[in-house]
C-alpha positions as a printed Julia matrix, in Angstrom:
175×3 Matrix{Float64}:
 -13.74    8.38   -2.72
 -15.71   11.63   -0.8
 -13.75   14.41    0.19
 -15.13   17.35    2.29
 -13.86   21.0     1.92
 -12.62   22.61    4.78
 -15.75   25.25    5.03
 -18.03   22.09    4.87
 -16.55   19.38    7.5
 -18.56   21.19   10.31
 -21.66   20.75    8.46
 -20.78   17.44    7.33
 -20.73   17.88    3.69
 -18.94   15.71    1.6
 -18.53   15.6    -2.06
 -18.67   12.12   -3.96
 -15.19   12.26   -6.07
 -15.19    9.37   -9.21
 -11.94    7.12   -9.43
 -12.9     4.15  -11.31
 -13.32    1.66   -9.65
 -11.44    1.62   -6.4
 -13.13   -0.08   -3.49
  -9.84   -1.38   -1.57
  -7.55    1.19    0.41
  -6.37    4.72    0.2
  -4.0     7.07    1.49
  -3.44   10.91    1.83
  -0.05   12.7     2.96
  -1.55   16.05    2.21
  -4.77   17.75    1.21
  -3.81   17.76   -2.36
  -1.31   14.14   -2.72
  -3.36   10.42   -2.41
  -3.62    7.33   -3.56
  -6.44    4.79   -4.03
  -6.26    0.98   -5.37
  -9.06   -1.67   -6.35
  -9.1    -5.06   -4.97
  -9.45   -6.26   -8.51
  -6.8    -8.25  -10.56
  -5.84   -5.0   -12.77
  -4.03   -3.98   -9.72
  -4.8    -0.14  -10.41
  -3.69    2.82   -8.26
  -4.78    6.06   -8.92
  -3.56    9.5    -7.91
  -4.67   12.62   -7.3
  -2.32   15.35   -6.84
  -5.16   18.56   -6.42
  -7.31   17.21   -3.77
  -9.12   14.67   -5.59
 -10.45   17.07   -8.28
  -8.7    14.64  -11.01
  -7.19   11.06  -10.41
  -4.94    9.17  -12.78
  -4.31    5.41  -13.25
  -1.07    4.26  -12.39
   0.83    1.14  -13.2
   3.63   -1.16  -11.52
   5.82   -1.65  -14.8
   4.8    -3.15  -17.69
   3.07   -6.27  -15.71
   1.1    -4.5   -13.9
  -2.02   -6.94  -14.48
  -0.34   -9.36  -13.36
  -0.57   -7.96   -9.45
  -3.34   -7.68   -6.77
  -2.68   -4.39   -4.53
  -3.95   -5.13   -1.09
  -1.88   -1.98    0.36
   0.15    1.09   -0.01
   1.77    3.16    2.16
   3.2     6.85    1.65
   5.54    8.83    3.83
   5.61   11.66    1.41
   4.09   13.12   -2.12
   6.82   10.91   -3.73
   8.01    7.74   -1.07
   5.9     5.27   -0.84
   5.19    1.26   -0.92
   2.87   -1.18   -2.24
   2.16   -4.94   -1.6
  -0.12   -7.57   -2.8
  -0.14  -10.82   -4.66
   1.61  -11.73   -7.74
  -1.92  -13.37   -9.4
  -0.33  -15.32  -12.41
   3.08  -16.15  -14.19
   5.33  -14.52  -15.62
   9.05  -13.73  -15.77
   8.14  -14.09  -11.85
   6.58  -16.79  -10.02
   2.98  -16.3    -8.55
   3.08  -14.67   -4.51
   2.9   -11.85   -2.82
   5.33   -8.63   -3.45
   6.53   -5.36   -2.17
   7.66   -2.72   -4.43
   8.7     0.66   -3.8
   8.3     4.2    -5.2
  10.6     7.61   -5.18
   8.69    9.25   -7.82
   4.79    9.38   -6.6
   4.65    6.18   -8.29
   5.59    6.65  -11.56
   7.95    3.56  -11.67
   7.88    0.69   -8.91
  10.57   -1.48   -7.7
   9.95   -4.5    -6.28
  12.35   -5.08   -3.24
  11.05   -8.43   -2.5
   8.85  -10.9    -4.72
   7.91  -13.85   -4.1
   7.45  -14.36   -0.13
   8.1   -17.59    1.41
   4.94  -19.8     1.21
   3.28  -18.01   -1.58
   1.04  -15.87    1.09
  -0.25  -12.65    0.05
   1.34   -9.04    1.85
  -1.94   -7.61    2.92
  -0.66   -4.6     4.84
   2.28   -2.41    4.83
   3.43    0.73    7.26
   6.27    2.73    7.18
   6.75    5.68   10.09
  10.06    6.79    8.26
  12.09    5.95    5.23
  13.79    3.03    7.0
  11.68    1.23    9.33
   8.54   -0.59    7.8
   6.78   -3.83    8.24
   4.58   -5.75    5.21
   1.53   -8.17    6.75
   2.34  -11.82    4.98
   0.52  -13.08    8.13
   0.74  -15.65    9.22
   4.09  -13.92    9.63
   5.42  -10.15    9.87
   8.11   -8.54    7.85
  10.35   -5.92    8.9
  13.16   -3.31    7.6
  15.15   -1.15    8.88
  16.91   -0.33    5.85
  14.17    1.35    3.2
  13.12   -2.47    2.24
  16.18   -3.2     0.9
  16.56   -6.31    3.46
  13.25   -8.03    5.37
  13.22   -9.59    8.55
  10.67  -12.41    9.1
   8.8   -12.4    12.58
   7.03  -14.54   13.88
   4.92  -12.81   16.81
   2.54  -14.94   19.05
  -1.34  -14.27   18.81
  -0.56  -11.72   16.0
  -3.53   -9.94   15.41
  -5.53  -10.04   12.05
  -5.64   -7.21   10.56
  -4.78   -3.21   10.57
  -1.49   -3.0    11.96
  -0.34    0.16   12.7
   3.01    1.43   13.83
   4.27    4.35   15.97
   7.88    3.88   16.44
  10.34    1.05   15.71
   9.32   -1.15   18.64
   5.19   -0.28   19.66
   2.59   -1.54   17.26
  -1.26   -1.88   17.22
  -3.54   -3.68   15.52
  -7.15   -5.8    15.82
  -7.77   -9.37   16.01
């Protein structure tokens, strides 16, 4: 992860900041609050909460190992949602997930394991604490309820990859 200071982004200065080994997405809400995962089957996030000075591993429960992060999304320091694929057996059955966080993801819930044809989620976006949609291309899930229900969609010539959302009805994303 780099990270420029404020008195340095006109001179385009940025500072190399270790994590680990992420090397799949990241997030920030804030200059001090983000998240970073690793496309690896340890299914890390880390966190930073003072700019990216420090980062700490975080865990999805006790099976954490067991899951592939492909995305997260925040809304806040503490809201936020991950998805991914479900790599190997356990007390659940292999596919992809969604879980949610209220605590800066401390603890994860998953609000929906296991989707229909054992695809992977490989995006999610929320634009409030309601409305949000999960990538399980080929198909699209929605809520409008915090992720405590999901919609399948099936748009035509949906496009491949980084969705992106600006209200409940007007999306973008690249083929």
């Amino acid at each position: 992860v780099y990270a420029t200071a404020p008195h340095d982004l006109a001179s385009g200065f940025w500072l190399t900041q270790r994590v680990g080994t992420p090397n799949a997405t990241f997030r920030f809400v804030d200059a001090e609050h983000g998240w970073a995962t690793t496309s690896y089957v340890d299914g890390a996030i880390y966190r930073t909460t003072n700019s990216g000075a420090t980062w700490s591993q975080i865990r999805l429960g006790s099976s954490w190992d067991r899951y592939r992060v492909a995305d997260m999304d925040f809304l806040n320091d503490q809201e936020g949602w991950a998805t991914g694929r479900r790599d190997y057996y356990d007390v659940l059955p292999p596919g992809a997930f969604i879980a949610h966080t209220t605590d800066g993801g401390q603890t994860w819930t998953e609000q929906l394991g296991a989707i229909r044809g054992g695809y992977s989620g490989r995006g999610v976006w929320f634009i409030d604490a309601q409305n949000g949609w999960v990538d399980a291309s080929p198909y699209l899930l929605r809520t409008h309820d915090g992720g405590s229900t999901w919609e399948e969609l099936h748009p035509s010539n949906m496009p491949y990859k980084v969705l992106r959302f600006i209200d409940t009805q007007t999306g973008f994303g690249l083929a």
